Structures are given as C-alpha cells and as structure tokens.
Amino acid sequence: MPKTSAEVQGMGHSMKRKEDPRFLRGKGNYVDDVQLPGMLHMDIVRSPFAHAKIKSIKTEAALKVPGVLAVITGETLAKYNLHWMPTLMSDTQMVLPVEKVMYQSQEVAAVIATDRYAAADGVEAVEVEYDPLPVVIDPWEAIKPGAPVLRTDKKGKEDNKIFHWEVGDRSGTDKAFKDAEVTVKQDIYLPRIHVASIETCGCVADFDKVNGKLTVYMTTQAPHAIRTVFALVAGHVGLSEEKIRIIAPDIGGGFGGKVPVYPGYVIAVAASVVIGKPVKWVEDRMENLQADSFARDYHMTAELAAKKDGTITALRIKTLADHGYADAAANPSKFPAGLFSVCTGSYDVKKAFAEVDGVYTNKPPGGIAYRCSFRVTEAAHAIERITDVLAQELKMDPADLRMKNFIKKEQFPYKAALGWEYDSGDYHAALKKAMDKIGYAELRKEQAEKRARGELMGIGICSFTEIVGAGPSKHFDILGIKMFDSAEIRVHPTGKAIARFGTKSQGQGHETTYAQIVAEELGIPAAHVQVEEGDTDTAPYGLGTYASRSTPVAGAAGALAARKIREKAKKIAAHLLEASEEDLVWETGKFSVKGAPGRSKTIQEIAFAAYTNHPQGMEAGLEAISYYDPPNLTFPFGSYICVVDIDRGTGMVKIRRFVAVDDCGNIINPMIVDGQIHGGLTMGMAPALLEEITYDESGNIQGGSFMDYLVPTSMETPSWELDKTTTPSPHHPFGAKGVGESATVGAPPAIANAVVDALSHLGVKHIDIPITPEKVWKILKEKGVAE
Amino acid sequence: MATHRIQITVNGEAKEGQVESRLLLVHFLRENLRLTGTHIGCDTSHCGACTVLLDGQPVKSCTFLAVQADGHQITTVEGLEQNGKLHPVQEGFWEKHGLQCGFCTPGMMLTSCALLNRNRNPSEAEIREAISGNLCRCTGYVNIVKAVQYAAEKLQKEEAHA
C-alpha cells in the first residue's frame, strides 16, 4: 500500500504519466522535429564493400547538384585530425576513411545541402572507386594464424585479437570438473542483433560562430558524457567544454543503441563548425540497422560440473566475442566483456571460471547492449540453457534442479564465485510463485499426454539474476568518469519544485517516476514536481540512462537530495514552530511537534518561509544537489515460465502462455513497471524467435532493413502474464533495484528452454536462437516427426 | 524538377502547396506544414510511425506522394483532439499506459481510430490484426490493446447517451 495520499502520488501509486499529454497530441519534440533557421541537411555516402581500399572519391558531380553546398571526406577531416575518434573501450574507429573501408555501409563521405532531397541527390552523384580486399567475416577464421590482419592502422598489429579477459579460479574449476560425477558441455551462440528503436539516430549540430558555442540536439542516452567526449576529441580545434551544450530532446526509444558516438554526429558537428550553419543529420532505417552499433555476437561454450543428485559444483565458460572492426562496446572501461561474469546466475556455484576473447571482423563496430546491462543477457542465456542441458542429462525436472541449486534466501548478501556480492534475493519464492500461477504440475501431465499422441508441447523455465545500477566508483567508470548519477531539486516559494537529473528518459517515464520519488520524500504532490533532464547547460552532470541505472543511481540521488532539503526544512520548521529540532517528527508533507497535535508546518509553509522568513544566519532558499555513488550494484531477479506449442507441419513455435514473476525491489509506479516488463519480454521474445543479422562470405549484410529484420508485431506477441515478489535492496535509499531490462534478459532462455523441452524426447539438447520455423522444421524432418 | 500545385484538407483546414513530384506526403506534413506529430521510422512501410488517415483510411505517408493526396482529406495526430477534449483513443492510451517513448503512438492511434470507425466493438484478435502494421518497440502491445478496448467502450457509451 502506498504511504502517500492519492493527491501526493508518492511511491506505489500507478500515477498516469506526466509526459503523455504532449506525446498524445503529436507535440513531442524529437530530434527530427528540431527546425532551426538556415538549417542544412546532411546525407551520407556508404560503402558497398565490406573491406576495400579507397582509390578515389570524386565530388565534382555532386557539387554541381542544385542545393548541394559541400562534400566532406576523410581527407577533409584529416586536416583537423578528426578522421579517427576514440571509442569508449579505448579503441579507435574512423569518422570518415582516408585509406580503406572496413564494413559494408561504412560512412565514406557526407553531403551537405539545403534540403534532404538535394543531399540525397548529392550522395548519388559522389563517385567512389574501390579496390576490394580480402574479407574476414567468421570470427573463428579471424583468429586463425595467417588470417588477413584487418587493423592495419595499428602499427605492429599482427593478428585480429582485441583482448583476452578472464575471471575466476581456473585451476580450482578445472579440478572440480575433473572430480565431477557428471559434466555437460554445450556450444551456445547468441547472434548479432540490433535494438532498432523506432526512432533512428540523428542530430542537429548548431555552431554559433559569434559566441563560439556549439549546441547539439542529439539522440543520446548520456548527454553529459557526450559533452565531455566532444570536448576531449575536438579540444584541439577549439571546442571547449563550457562552449558545448548537448540537448537530448524527446527520444524515441534507446535500448543501448543511443549510447555510442556515431560518425554521423561528429561529421555533422564538423560541418556546422566549418560552415557556420545548423546541420541536421537523421539516418534512415537501413543505415540504422546496417551501420549503428550491434549487440551480442557471442560464441560461447558453457560447461557445468555436478553431482549425480544434481548439485552443481562448477561452471566454466569460454567465449569468442565478435566486435566487428572496432571495439566500440559501451561497457564500463574496466570491463571489456561487461558484466558477463554474473554468469553463475541464481545458483550457489562454488567454483567458476569465465574467459572472453574479443576479435576483429569486417562488420560494423559495437558490442553494445540490446536492452540489457552490459552482456548480462549473454550470461543469463549461457547459465539458464546449460542448466537445462544438465537437467536433461540427469533426467531431472528443470524446476527441481533449479530449486536444489538456488542461492538460499538466508545466504544474502551472497558472495558469488566470480566476485559479485548479490544484495538480496528470494529465488525459491519467485519460482514457486511462477509454477503455481501457470499450473506447472498440470502442464507436465498435459505434456505427457500430448507426447503420447505425438503432439509437441514444451515448458521452459528461466530463473535469472540481473546485475544493474552501475556503478560503485571503485570499479565503474567510463573513460575515467566515475559512474555516479545526480539530482538537483529546487523547492519554489509556493511549495512547488523543479528536479533535474543527470540521466535521460527514452520512454521509461522519468518525468513521472522521479516526481513520485520527490513526492514520497517531501510530500509535494508529484503533479507539482517538474522533472527535467537531457540539457547539459541546466541538468547536473550524470552518466545517463542505460543498464537499468536510472532508478538505482539517479533515483537514489533524487531521494538523497530530497532528504537534504528535508534537513533544512526541519531547521526552518523548528524556527517557525519555536520548537527544538529534536522535538519535531516528519510525516509525509509536514513537521509536527511531538505530543502537540495541531502544532505543525507543512512543506509548503516551510518552503514559503525559506524565502520570506528564514532564520537569521541561515541562507535563504530550499534546494539541494546529490551525486550518488552507489555502494554496490543491485540484483533484480525473476522466474519466467513459458509454454509453447510446435506445429509439426511448419515448425512454427507458438507461445501459448508466458508467466513472468519479477522482483525489482520496492516499486515506484506499478503501472510503469508492468509496462517495462511487457516491453522487455517482447524484446526478449524478438531474438529468441525472430531477429538476427547475418552476413554472407563477402560481408553483405542480411537483415539490413525491416523487410527481413523481423521486429515483433502485435500478431506474434502474446499476452504476457505478470506477477511479482518484493525483496528490497538493502543498500538503496528506498529499496529499489531497477527493472527496465530484467525481462529482456530473462525471456530468451525461457523460450529456448521451452522449445528444446518440446523436442527433448527426440534427443534434442539445444537450439541456437533465433528459433525460426525453418530451424525447427529441419529438426522435425531429421527426427522423422514432421507432418 | 516538375512541381505541382496541390490542395489538401488537413485536419479540416484547406492547405496548399507547390511541391516536387517526388515529395513524400510525410515530408509535406512535417516540413511544409510543420505538423511534426507524424513520424518516420523506416523506409519500407513496415513500421507505421508515419500513418495518417486519407479520407478516413490509414495510409503510410512515407510511401505516399504528396501529389497523390491532392484533393483528399488527411487526418494527422494533431487533428484528433477536438475542442480541447482528447479523442477517446488518446484518452485510452493515456489511461492504459499504451505508450512509452511516444514515437509510434501517433500512427498507432490513427490506425486504432480507423479500426474503431469501422468496428465499434473489436475483439482482441481484431485489434491485434488491425495494428499489426504498426511496430512498437516499447510496450509489447499489451497495453495498446487495452487502450483500444478502453476507447471502444467509451465511444459506445457516448453513442448510447447521444
């Protein structure tokens, strides 16, 4: 039950969203809606080859196209030393190439014109002559001795390896495997996918030559960090951080894809600085899918060691990570494989070892998230899939095997074998709730009956543990900037407030939930708390919104800033009530004198006094700022159960039911949490059944438009059934954990496990996602059960 | 390039323009008329973010030329609210949390309006089929279905009282 009234709308209220009125009326302000006087348009020439030398770029014809003003090439940028830029992972990537292209659809030149049609005409008229080079697409080929070395720009580089990263007790784990009664091993591939937010990426760069100020309206999830990156990258050409303003306006979905700095942004900025006019660049969908950072592409080999009774004793995972031509992942700097080491999952595994090797190929750069916290989906898929492989080997029910190995409630805080300290959890309760809700025992009976009749039905479980809220400054930074986040609250004389945060909503509803946090802490109705973020000139510095960090980090900062305000409010109240501070008690929205009912001052009265009648010696005003450095990460979790039916004629997998029991700690807005889970489940189903980007041997992308990159529609998406348990985070100021990505992490293995379960009696042990009808039909055919 | 004089009634108001043959309707609406509620999400008419109503029928304005709309009635999201009152579909999307980032929402709502104009009492299956040409990456469609059901109920009630 919420503690606050329906008027205040603090935590626990399903408040209708404050941002919706503008979106419902078509009055949102997305980047492509920004229209500035004299604004020019930019379009990009892209490479048809995956690996080729650039022999020449002829721009004369393009410059004759009516409306075309300039063509920018790598040579143009090289004059300013802006043709390469650093990635967030201390690698480098090209802004525009001078010597060679490294993937199909790579930026080759940019055309600036008076309108978007003229710019597109200009692109058609740019003539580029290429000399194709050998293409390396398969990462297994890329690591072989003698493979063509791709990063010839790196002096002395003799192979395509990027990094080797390992964690855990290698020899102890090896010994546990040697001594094990049972071991299982499975190759698991998580393919390359793309977040495909419905709004693509873009910017309007506006350089004011008179004031020397650069304003960039930009689809970014991390505006403050971007400002610093721009200052660092372009400092040598005179762009100084106080003269850079990044504005992230309304964003049409981010999911991780709007964290990186893409070449298009940098070229638009360079064009605006050189020409002195605003320049708009908005990519189209094919550019978005073909050139923006991708997610995953992890080739994993997972192994479990166990006793015959099902007790898991050790986990070992070896991974080859295909990063494309540059390591442009958006991980915290010390974590080249993100938080993959959460791969022991929800289980009490004593010995574990994981290693990841990053490798270059002729594909777009990346390794960013797809709505997940830095490689957690990969980790969850590995452990949840291999757990089912073990269950099958031991002929144990996968639910029993999980119950047997779960970390017990009383073991929290739990130190995992690979180093993480899980804050809180009750995994048994979540799985039991999911099993009760879906009727697990009855479903197993039904499955047995159907099997006897030759029908294919499967039940899949996933009991995932998330790791979000990056992160504690001791370990977490991006390019050296610690991963704190911030909130600044100002209470006005009439008792209304403005609250600004260092994060940036992309649909998560921060304008509502942050207002509810302030309402909960101060008793000011959420309706009267104006939330702003995304403008680096006004908001406090923060690291942005990704990895489910807004509530765990910036939300915590909001609560702490509000509590600072409450401390000052207490002093003012003591002054107004002529009482000592020790005699005052806080109930939502007012301070009262202990034992003197009726003697109280509301936050509104106190706010007024802060500007009109504050105590002598105290500064006027009522505001505070907080930069929150989380003491630990948070560990949301859940148990999902999926029921599928498989059509023996077509191989089509139909999700009949999907029950999701989530635990994200204390909840700010239940309606919004449910919405996040619905969306996350759908983005979990997408790669499980539909989405994949592949390349042919020549490096031609397959899946580079919505013609064949299959984003789920309303037809494939089931009606998700939700439930929850509530295990507050012990270290978070209001016990929240974050929820935006739990479902994306948990859904794919539940679905994959259900499909494999449906076919397990035929000897099927594993199917790589996406589990397409074609893949299933081939298996049915091979097993002689296709209709 | 040849240009054409076109007349389009947009949200009840007569609009004129001198446009190139190749100008897409979505660009005419967004850039010539500054009605930026209609969005662009793909190039292949799959996502439906650009959906507007042409004489009451949903069309994807990113694959429709402005000249083809000459002489027709167009409704965009900006035309849904009447006399300061949200359309029941807009109300439903707000009440049922049928939107998150808001980018697909205008197209999604216009498709829903067209459905409800021809079928005041659609089943869940009919709603899902109607919106299957509009992609939403945020909501998982569950609450969009509820929003349309809310609007259907509201419209039926309003008509019962009329």
PDB file of C-alpha atoms in Angstrom, chain B residues 6-8 16 21 27 31 39 48 56 62 72-73 95 97-98 107 109 126 130-131 133 139 144 146 150 153:
ATOM      1  CA  ILE B   6      -1.739  20.643 -54.611  1.00  0.00           C
ATOM      2  CA  GLN B   7      -4.667  21.246 -52.287  1.00  0.00           C
ATOM      3  CA  ILE B   8      -5.130  19.007 -49.299  1.00  0.00           C
ATOM      4  CA  GLU B  16      -1.997  24.408 -50.456  1.00  0.00           C
ATOM      5  CA  SER B  21       6.586  15.247 -57.838  1.00  0.00           C
ATOM      6  CA  HIS B  27       7.678  15.424 -45.598  1.00  0.00           C
ATOM      7  CA  GLU B  31       8.301  20.173 -43.121  1.00  0.00           C
ATOM      8  CA  HIS B  39       6.971  10.398 -37.541  1.00  0.00           C
ATOM      9  CA  GLY B  48       3.757   2.551 -39.441  1.00  0.00           C
ATOM     10  CA  GLY B  56     -10.555   8.010 -43.123  1.00  0.00           C
ATOM     11  CA  CYS B  62       6.390   7.745 -46.012  1.00  0.00           C
ATOM     12  CA  HIS B  72      -8.150  14.490 -50.338  1.00  0.00           C
ATOM     13  CA  GLN B  73      -8.783  14.769 -46.624  1.00  0.00           C
ATOM     14  CA  GLU B  95      -5.268   5.720 -19.085  1.00  0.00           C
ATOM     15  CA  HIS B  97      -0.225   3.262 -20.398  1.00  0.00           C
ATOM     16  CA  GLY B  98      -0.386   2.463 -24.091  1.00  0.00           C
ATOM     17  CA  GLY B 107       0.483   6.228 -36.095  1.00  0.00           C
ATOM     18  CA  MET B 109      -3.625   5.863 -32.548  1.00  0.00           C
ATOM     19  CA  GLU B 126      -9.293  -7.917 -34.382  1.00  0.00           C
ATOM     20  CA  ALA B 130      -5.590  -4.005 -37.168  1.00  0.00           C
ATOM     21  CA  ILE B 131      -2.409  -2.682 -35.534  1.00  0.00           C
ATOM     22  CA  GLY B 133       1.273  -2.878 -39.486  1.00  0.00           C
ATOM     23  CA  THR B 139       5.082  -1.597 -24.868  1.00  0.00           C
ATOM     24  CA  ILE B 144      -2.103  -0.783 -26.569  1.00  0.00           C
ATOM     25  CA  LYS B 146      -6.226  -2.332 -23.578  1.00  0.00           C
ATOM     26  CA  TYR B 150     -10.983   1.421 -23.435  1.00  0.00           C
ATOM     27  CA  GLU B 153     -16.094   1.152 -24.627  1.00  0.00           C
TER      28      GLU B 153
END
